[in-house]
Structures are given as structure tokens and as C-alpha cells.
PDB file of C-alpha atoms in Angstrom:
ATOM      1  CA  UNK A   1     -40.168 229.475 -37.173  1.00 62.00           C
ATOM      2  CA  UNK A   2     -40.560 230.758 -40.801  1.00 66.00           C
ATOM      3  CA  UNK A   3     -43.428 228.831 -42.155  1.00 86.00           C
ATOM      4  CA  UNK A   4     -45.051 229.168 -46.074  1.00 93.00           C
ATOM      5  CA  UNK A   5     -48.574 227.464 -46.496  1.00 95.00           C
ATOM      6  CA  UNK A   6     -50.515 226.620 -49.641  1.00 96.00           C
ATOM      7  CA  UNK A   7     -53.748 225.723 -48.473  1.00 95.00           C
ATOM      8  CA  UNK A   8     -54.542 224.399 -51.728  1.00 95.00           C
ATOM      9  CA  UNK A   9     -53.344 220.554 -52.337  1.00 94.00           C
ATOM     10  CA  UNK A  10     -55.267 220.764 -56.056  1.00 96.00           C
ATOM     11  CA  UNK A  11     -56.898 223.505 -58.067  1.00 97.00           C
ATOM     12  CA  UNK A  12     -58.501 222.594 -61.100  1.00 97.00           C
ATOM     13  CA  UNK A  13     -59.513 224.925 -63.551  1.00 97.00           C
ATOM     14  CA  UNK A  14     -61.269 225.147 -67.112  1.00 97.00           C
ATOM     15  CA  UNK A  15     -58.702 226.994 -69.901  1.00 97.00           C
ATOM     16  CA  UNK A  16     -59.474 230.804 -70.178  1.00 97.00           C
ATOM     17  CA  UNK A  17     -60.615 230.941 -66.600  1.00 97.00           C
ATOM     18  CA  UNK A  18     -58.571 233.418 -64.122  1.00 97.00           C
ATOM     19  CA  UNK A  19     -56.048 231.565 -61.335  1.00 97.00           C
ATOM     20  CA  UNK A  20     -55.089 232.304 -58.275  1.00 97.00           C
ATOM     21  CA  UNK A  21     -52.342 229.924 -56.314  1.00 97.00           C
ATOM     22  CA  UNK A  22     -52.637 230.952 -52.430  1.00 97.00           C
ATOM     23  CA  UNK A  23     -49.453 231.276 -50.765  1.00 96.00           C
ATOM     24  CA  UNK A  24     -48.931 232.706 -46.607  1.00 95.00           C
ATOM     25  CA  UNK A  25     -46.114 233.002 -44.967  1.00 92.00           C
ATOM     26  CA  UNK A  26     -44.796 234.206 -41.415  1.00 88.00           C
ATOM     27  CA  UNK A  27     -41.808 235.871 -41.328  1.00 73.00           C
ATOM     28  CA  UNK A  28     -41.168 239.094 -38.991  1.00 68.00           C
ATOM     29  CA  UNK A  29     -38.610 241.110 -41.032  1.00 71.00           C
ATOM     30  CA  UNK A  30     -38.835 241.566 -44.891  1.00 74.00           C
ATOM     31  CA  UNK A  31     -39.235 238.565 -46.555  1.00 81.00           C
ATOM     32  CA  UNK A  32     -38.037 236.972 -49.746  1.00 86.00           C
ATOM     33  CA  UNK A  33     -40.161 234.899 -51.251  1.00 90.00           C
ATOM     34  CA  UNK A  34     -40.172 232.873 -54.564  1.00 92.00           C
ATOM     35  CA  UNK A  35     -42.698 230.780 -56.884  1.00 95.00           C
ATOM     36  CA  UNK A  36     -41.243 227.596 -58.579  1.00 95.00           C
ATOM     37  CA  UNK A  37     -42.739 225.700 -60.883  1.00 96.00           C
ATOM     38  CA  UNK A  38     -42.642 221.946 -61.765  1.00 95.00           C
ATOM     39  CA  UNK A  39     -43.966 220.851 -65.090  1.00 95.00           C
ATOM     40  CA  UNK A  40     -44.677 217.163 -65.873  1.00 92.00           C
ATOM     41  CA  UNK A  41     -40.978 215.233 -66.397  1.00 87.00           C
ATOM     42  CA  UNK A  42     -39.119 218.741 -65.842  1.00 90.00           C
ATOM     43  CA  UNK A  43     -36.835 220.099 -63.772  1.00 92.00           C
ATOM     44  CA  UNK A  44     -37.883 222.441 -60.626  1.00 94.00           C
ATOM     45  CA  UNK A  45     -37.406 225.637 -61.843  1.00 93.00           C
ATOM     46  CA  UNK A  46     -38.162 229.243 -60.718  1.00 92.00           C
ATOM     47  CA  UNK A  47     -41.066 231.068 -62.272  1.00 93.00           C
ATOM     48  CA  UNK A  48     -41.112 234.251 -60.389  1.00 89.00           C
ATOM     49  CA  UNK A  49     -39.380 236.424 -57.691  1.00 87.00           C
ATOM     50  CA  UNK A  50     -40.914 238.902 -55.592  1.00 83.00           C
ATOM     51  CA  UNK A  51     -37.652 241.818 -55.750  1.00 77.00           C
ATOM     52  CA  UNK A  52     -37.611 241.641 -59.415  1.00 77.00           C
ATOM     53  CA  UNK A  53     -41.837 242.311 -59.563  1.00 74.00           C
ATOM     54  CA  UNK A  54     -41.945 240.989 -63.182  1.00 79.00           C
ATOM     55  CA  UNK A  55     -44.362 238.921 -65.335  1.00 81.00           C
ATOM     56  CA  UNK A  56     -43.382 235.327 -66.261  1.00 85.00           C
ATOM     57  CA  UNK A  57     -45.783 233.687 -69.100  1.00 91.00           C
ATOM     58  CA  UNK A  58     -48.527 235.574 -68.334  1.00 91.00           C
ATOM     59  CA  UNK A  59     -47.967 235.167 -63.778  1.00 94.00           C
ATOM     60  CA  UNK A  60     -47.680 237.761 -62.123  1.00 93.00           C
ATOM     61  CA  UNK A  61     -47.532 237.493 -57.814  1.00 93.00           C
ATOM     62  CA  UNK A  62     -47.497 240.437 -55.653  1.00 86.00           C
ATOM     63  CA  UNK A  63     -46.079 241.028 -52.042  1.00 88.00           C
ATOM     64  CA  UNK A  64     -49.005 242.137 -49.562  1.00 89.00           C
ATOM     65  CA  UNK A  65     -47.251 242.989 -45.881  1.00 87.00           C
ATOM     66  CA  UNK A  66     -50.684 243.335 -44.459  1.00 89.00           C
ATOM     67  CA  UNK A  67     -51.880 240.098 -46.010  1.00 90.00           C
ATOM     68  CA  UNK A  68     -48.474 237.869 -45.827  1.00 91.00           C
ATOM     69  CA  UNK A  69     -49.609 236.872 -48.713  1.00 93.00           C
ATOM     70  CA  UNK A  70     -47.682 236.499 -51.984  1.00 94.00           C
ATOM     71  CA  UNK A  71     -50.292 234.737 -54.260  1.00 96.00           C
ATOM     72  CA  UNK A  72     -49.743 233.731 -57.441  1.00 96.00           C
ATOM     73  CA  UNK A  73     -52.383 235.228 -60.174  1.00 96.00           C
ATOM     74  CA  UNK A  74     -52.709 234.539 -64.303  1.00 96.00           C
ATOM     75  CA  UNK A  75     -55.871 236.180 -65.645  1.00 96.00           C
ATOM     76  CA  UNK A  76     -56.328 233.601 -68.129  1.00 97.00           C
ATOM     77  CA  UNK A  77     -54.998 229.827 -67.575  1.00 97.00           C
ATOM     78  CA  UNK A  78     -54.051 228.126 -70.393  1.00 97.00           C
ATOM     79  CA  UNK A  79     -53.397 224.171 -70.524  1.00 97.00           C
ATOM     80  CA  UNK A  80     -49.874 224.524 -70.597  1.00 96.00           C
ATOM     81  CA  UNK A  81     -49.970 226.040 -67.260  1.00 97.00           C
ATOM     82  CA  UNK A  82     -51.067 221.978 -65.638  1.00 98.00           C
ATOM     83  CA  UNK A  83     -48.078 221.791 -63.156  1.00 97.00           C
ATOM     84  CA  UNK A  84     -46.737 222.136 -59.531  1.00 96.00           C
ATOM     85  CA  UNK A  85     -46.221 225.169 -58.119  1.00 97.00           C
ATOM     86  CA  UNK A  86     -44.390 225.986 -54.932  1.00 96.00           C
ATOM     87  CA  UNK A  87     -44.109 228.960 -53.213  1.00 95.00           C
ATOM     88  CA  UNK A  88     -40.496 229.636 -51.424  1.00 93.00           C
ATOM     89  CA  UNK A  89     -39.097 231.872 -48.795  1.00 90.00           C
ATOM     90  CA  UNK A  90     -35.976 232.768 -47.690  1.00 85.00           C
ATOM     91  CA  UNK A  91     -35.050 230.982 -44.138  1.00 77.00           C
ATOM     92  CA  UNK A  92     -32.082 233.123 -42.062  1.00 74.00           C
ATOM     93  CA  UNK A  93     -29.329 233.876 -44.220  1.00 72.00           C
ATOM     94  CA  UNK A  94     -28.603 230.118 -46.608  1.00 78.00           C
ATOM     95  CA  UNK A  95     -31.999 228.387 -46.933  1.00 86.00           C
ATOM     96  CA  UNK A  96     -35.197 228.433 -48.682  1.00 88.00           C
ATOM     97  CA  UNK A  97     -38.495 227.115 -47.141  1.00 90.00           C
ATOM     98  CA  UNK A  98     -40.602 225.438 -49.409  1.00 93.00           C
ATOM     99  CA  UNK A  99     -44.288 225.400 -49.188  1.00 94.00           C
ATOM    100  CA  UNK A 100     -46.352 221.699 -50.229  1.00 94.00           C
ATOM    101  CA  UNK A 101     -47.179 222.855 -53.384  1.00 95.00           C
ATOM    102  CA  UNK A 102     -50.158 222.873 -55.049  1.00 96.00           C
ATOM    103  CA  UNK A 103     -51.105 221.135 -58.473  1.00 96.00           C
ATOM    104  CA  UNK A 104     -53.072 223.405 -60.893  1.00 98.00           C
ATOM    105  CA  UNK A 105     -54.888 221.473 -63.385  1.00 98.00           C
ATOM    106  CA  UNK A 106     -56.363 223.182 -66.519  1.00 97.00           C
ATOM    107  CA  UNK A 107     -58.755 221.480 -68.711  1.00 97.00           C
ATOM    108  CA  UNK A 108     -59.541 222.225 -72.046  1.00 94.00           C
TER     109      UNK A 108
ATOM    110  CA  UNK B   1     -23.209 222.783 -69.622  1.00 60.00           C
ATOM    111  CA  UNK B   2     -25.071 220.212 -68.572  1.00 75.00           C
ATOM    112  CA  UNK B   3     -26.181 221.970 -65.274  1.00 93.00           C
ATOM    113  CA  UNK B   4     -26.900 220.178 -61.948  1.00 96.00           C
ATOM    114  CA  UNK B   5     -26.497 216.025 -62.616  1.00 97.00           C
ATOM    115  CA  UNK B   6     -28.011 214.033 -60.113  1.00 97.00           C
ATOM    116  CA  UNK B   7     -27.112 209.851 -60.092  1.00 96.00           C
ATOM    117  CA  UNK B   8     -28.568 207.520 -60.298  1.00 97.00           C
ATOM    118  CA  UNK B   9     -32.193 208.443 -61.333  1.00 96.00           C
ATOM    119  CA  UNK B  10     -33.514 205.678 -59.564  1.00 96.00           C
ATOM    120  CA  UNK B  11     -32.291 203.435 -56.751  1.00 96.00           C
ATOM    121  CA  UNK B  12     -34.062 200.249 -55.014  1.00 96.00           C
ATOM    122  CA  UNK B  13     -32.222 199.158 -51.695  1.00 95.00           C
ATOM    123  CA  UNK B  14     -33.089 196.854 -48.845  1.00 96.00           C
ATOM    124  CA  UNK B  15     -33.655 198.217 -45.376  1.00 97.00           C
ATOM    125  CA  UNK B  16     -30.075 198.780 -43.392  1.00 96.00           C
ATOM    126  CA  UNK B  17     -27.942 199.436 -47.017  1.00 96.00           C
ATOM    127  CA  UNK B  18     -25.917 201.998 -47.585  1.00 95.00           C
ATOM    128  CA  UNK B  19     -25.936 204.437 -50.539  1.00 95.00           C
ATOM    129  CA  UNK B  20     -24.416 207.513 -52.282  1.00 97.00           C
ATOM    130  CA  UNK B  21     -26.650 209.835 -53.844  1.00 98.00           C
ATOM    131  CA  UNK B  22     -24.682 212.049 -56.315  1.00 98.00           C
ATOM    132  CA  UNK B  23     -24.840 215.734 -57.282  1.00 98.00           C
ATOM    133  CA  UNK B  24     -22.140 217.654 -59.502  1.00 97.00           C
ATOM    134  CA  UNK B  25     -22.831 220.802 -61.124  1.00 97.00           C
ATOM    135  CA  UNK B  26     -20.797 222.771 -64.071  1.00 95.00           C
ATOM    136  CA  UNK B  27     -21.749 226.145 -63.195  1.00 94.00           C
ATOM    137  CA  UNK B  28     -19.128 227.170 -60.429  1.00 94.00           C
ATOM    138  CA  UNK B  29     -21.864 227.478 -58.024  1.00 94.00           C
ATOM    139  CA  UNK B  30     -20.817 228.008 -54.354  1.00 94.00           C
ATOM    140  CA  UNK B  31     -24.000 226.770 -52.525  1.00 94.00           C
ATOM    141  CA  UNK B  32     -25.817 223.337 -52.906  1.00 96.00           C
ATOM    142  CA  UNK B  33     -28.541 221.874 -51.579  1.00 96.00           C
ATOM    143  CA  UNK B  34     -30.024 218.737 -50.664  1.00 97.00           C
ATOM    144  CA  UNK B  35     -33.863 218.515 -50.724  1.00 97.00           C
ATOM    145  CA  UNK B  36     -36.349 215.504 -50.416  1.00 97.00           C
ATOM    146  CA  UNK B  37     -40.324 215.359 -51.927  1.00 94.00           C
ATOM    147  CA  UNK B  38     -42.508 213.520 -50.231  1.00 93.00           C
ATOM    148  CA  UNK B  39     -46.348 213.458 -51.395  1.00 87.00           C
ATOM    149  CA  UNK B  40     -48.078 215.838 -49.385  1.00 86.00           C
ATOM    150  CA  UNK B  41     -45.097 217.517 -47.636  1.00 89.00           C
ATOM    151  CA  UNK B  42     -43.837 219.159 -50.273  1.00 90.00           C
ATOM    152  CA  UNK B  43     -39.582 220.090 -50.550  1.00 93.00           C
ATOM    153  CA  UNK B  44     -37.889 219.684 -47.309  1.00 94.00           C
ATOM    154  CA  UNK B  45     -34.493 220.287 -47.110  1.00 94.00           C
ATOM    155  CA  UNK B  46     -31.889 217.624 -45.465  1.00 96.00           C
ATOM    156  CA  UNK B  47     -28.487 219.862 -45.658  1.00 97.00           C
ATOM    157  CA  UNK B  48     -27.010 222.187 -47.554  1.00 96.00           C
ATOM    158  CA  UNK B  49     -23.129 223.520 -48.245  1.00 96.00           C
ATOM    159  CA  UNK B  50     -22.105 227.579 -48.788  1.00 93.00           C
ATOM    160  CA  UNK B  51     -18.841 225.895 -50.140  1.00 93.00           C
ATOM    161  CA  UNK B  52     -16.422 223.350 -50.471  1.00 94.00           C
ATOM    162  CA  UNK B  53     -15.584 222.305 -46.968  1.00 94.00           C
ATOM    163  CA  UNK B  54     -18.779 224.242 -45.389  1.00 95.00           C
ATOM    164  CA  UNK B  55     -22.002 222.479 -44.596  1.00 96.00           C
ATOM    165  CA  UNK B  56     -24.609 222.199 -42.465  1.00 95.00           C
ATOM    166  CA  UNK B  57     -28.013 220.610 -41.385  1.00 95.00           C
ATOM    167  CA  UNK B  58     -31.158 221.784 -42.931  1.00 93.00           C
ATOM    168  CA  UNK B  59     -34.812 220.647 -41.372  1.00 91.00           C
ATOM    169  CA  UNK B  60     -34.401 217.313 -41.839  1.00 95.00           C
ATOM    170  CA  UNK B  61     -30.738 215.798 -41.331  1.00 96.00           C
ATOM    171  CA  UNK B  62     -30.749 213.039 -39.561  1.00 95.00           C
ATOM    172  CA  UNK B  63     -29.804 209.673 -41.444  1.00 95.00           C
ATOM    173  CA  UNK B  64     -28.051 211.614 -43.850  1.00 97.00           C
ATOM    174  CA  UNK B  65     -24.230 212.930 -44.457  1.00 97.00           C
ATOM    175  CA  UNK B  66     -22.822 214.927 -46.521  1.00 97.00           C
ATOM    176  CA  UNK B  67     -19.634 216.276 -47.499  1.00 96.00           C
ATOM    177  CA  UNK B  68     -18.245 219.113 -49.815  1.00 97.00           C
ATOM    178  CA  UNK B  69     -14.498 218.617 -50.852  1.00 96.00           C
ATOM    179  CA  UNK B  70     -14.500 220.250 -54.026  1.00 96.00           C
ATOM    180  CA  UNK B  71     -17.139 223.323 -55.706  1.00 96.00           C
ATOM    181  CA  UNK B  72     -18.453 220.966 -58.362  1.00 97.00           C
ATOM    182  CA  UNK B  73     -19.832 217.757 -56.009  1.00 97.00           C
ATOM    183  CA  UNK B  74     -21.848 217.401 -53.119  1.00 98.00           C
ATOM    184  CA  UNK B  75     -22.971 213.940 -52.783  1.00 98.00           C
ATOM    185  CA  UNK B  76     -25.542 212.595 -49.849  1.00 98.00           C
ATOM    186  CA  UNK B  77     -25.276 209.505 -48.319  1.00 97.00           C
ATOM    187  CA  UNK B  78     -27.564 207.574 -46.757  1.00 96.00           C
ATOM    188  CA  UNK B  79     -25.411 205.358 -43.963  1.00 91.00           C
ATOM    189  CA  UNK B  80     -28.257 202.537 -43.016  1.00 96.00           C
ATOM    190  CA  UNK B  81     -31.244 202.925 -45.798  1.00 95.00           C
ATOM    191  CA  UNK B  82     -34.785 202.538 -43.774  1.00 96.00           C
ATOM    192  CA  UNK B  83     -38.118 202.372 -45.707  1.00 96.00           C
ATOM    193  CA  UNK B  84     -38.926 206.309 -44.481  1.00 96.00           C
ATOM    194  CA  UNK B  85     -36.328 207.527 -46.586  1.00 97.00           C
ATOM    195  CA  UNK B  86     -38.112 205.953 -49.381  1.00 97.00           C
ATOM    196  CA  UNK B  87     -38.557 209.995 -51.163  1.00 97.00           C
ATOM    197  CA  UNK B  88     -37.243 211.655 -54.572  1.00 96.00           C
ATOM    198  CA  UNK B  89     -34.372 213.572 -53.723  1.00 97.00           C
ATOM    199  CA  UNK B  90     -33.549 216.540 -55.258  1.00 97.00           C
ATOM    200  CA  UNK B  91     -30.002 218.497 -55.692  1.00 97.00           C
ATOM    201  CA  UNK B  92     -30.124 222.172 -56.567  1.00 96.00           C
ATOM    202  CA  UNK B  93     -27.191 225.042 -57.089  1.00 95.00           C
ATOM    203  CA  UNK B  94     -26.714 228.366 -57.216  1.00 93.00           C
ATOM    204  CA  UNK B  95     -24.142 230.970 -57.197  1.00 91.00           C
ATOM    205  CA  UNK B  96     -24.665 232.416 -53.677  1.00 85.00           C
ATOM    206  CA  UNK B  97     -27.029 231.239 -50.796  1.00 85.00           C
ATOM    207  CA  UNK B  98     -30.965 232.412 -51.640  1.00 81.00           C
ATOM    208  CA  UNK B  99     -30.992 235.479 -49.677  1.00 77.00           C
ATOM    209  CA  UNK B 100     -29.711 238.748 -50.683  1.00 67.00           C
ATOM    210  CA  UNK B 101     -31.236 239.465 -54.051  1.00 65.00           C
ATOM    211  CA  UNK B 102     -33.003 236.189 -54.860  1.00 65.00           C
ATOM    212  CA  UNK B 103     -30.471 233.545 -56.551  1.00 78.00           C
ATOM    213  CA  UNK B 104     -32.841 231.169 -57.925  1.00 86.00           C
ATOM    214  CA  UNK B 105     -31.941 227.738 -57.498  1.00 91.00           C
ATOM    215  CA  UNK B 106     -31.046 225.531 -60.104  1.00 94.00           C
ATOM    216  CA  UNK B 107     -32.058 221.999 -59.903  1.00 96.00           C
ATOM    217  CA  UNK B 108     -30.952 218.567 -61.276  1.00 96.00           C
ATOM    218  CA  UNK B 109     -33.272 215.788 -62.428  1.00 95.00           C
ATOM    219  CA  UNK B 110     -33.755 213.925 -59.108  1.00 95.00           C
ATOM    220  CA  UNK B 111     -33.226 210.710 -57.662  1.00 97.00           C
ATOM    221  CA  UNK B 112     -36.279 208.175 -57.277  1.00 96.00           C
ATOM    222  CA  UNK B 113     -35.463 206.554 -54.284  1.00 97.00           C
ATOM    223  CA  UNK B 114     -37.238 202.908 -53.215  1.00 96.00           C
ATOM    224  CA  UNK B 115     -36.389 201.517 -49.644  1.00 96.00           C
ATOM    225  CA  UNK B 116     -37.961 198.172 -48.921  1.00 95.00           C
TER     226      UNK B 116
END
């Protein structure tokens, strides 16, 4: 079965420091896989996708085969950024797979 | 457009109710979904539709129905409420199912759920 993992429950970090949100997943054929992002009394909403490879405020997340890893990476958090993220991937042909998430906390 | 509405926003029921959750969207979208977040366990999704009159079960179904008679609703019902479904659901759209070029999914507000 397709599985995505966050090890991470909570990362905290200080403002200006570089983040990195962990995200696996197992998946045999070519995956699709998806960050969303949940800020405080917001909707779910998607941050970043890995077939368009762009840059959404300041997150980037590259594919790594080798790795099956598709971690999420901002060079330098800002407090803004406090939320929780989930990492997606596509399940057969209709469903996404949603990883537990992990809260990033950034302090001033 | 006001999106994907979800109602009510937040529910108390007694153990062995019964309850509709709903979900309408604006956007024409053909596929909907039905997710719940627990603390811990992240989004798991209970069932999902590719259109109206098409839908099916999604990792965890049971004590849940669902039904899709037109594009715009897709509500969930919960037939005899027990205190594990205690969980904010979640209803999300898009225009086709997630695969195939990465529809994002567009979610409503969610329903806070209480069953005691």
C-alpha cells in the first residue's frame, strides 16, 4: 500500500533559520506528490506540487527517486510560515494519501 | 463564488444519533471528497465521488454514507453517531480526480464534530 510519512509531529524553529519538513513515501511507479498547508483558522490549501517544480513564498520541495523523498525546504523561515503542513500523494487513479502532518513553529 | 461550504461548523450529538454532514461547492467540480482529522493521524479519507451518481469507499468508510445526486452536493451521513467518530471533517473539490497533472484540492471550512 502507498504510504507518505512525516516523521516529524513538531518542528520548531527561530525566524531566519533554514527549514526542512521531511516527507517519504512508497510508491513503485512515478509518483505524484503534493504539500498542503494549513494556517491557523484557514482553509487546507495546496502550497506546492511536484510536476509544476515551482517556488511558493519562498518553499521550494524537490522529487528525489533514490531518496523517496519529497521534502519540503525554505532557506529562511519567517513567522508567518507557523502552520501545518502535509505532504500528499496520489493513491491509484481518484485519491490522495495524506501524510500526519507536521506543525512548524517559528519564533521570533 | 463562495467555494466548497461545509454545514454545520460544529455539531454535538449523543451516541446512536443520526446526522447529515453537508458539502456543496460552486465551482462545477466533478470529484469530491470526504476526509476526517484526527490529532495525530493526520487526513484520512472516508469516501469520495468522480461524479454525480459515482462514489466509492476511501480508507476509512465504514459508519458513513454518502450519496452524489447532483455535481454541486455531496453530503455524508453518519447513520448511528458513536463517540470514535468524534473528528473534524473536512469536504474538498476539484475539477478532476488528483492524478493526472496534479488538481489541487479545494477545501471547505470543516465540520467540528462532538460525539458523546
Amino acid at each position: 500500500a502507498q504510504r507518505v510519512t512525516q516523521p516529524e509531529k513538531l518542528l520548531s524553529v527561530f525566524k531566519g533559520a533554514p527549514v526542512e519538513l521531511k516527507c517519504n513515501y512508497s510508491y513503485s511507479g512515478s509518483p505524484e506528490l503534493f504539500w498542503y498547508v494549513q494556517y491557523s483558522r484557514q482553509r487546507l490549501q495546496l502550497l506546492l506540487r511536484h510536476i509544476s517544480r515551482e517556488s511558493i513564498k519562498g518553499f521550494t520541495a524537490d522529487l528525489n527517486k533514490g531518496e523517496t523523498s519529497f521534502h519540503l525546504k525554505k532557506p529562511f523561515a519567517q513567522e508567518e510560515d507557523s502552520a501545518m503542513y502535509y505532504c500528499a500523494s496520489v493513491r491509484g487513479y481518484s485519491t490522495l494519501t495524506f501524510g500526519k502532518g507536521t506543525m512548524l513553529l517559528v519564533s521570533p | 463564488n463562495a467555494g466548497v461550504t461545509q454545514t454545520p461548523k460544529f455539531q454535538v450529538l449523543k451516541t446512536g444519533q443520526s446526522m447529515t454532514l453537508q458539502c456543496a461547492q460552486d465551482m462545477n467540480h466533478e470529484y469530491m471528497s470526504w476526509y476526517r482529522q484526527d490529532p495525530g493521524m493526520g487526513l484520512r479519507l472516508i469516501h469520495y465521488s468522480v461524479g454525480a451518481g459515482i462514489t466509492d469507499q476511501g480508507e476509512v468508510p465504514n459508519g458513513y454514507n454518502v450519496s452524489r445526486s447532483t455535481t454541486e452536493d455531496f453530503p455524508l451521513r453518519l447513520l448511528s453517531a458513536a463517540p470514535s467518530q468524534t473528528s473534524v471533517y473536512f469536504c474538498a473539490s476539484s475539477y478532476s480526480p488528483p492524478t493526472g497533472g496534479g488538481q489541487p484540492q479545494h477545501f471547505g471550512d470543516g465540520t467540528r464534530l462532538s460525539i458523546l
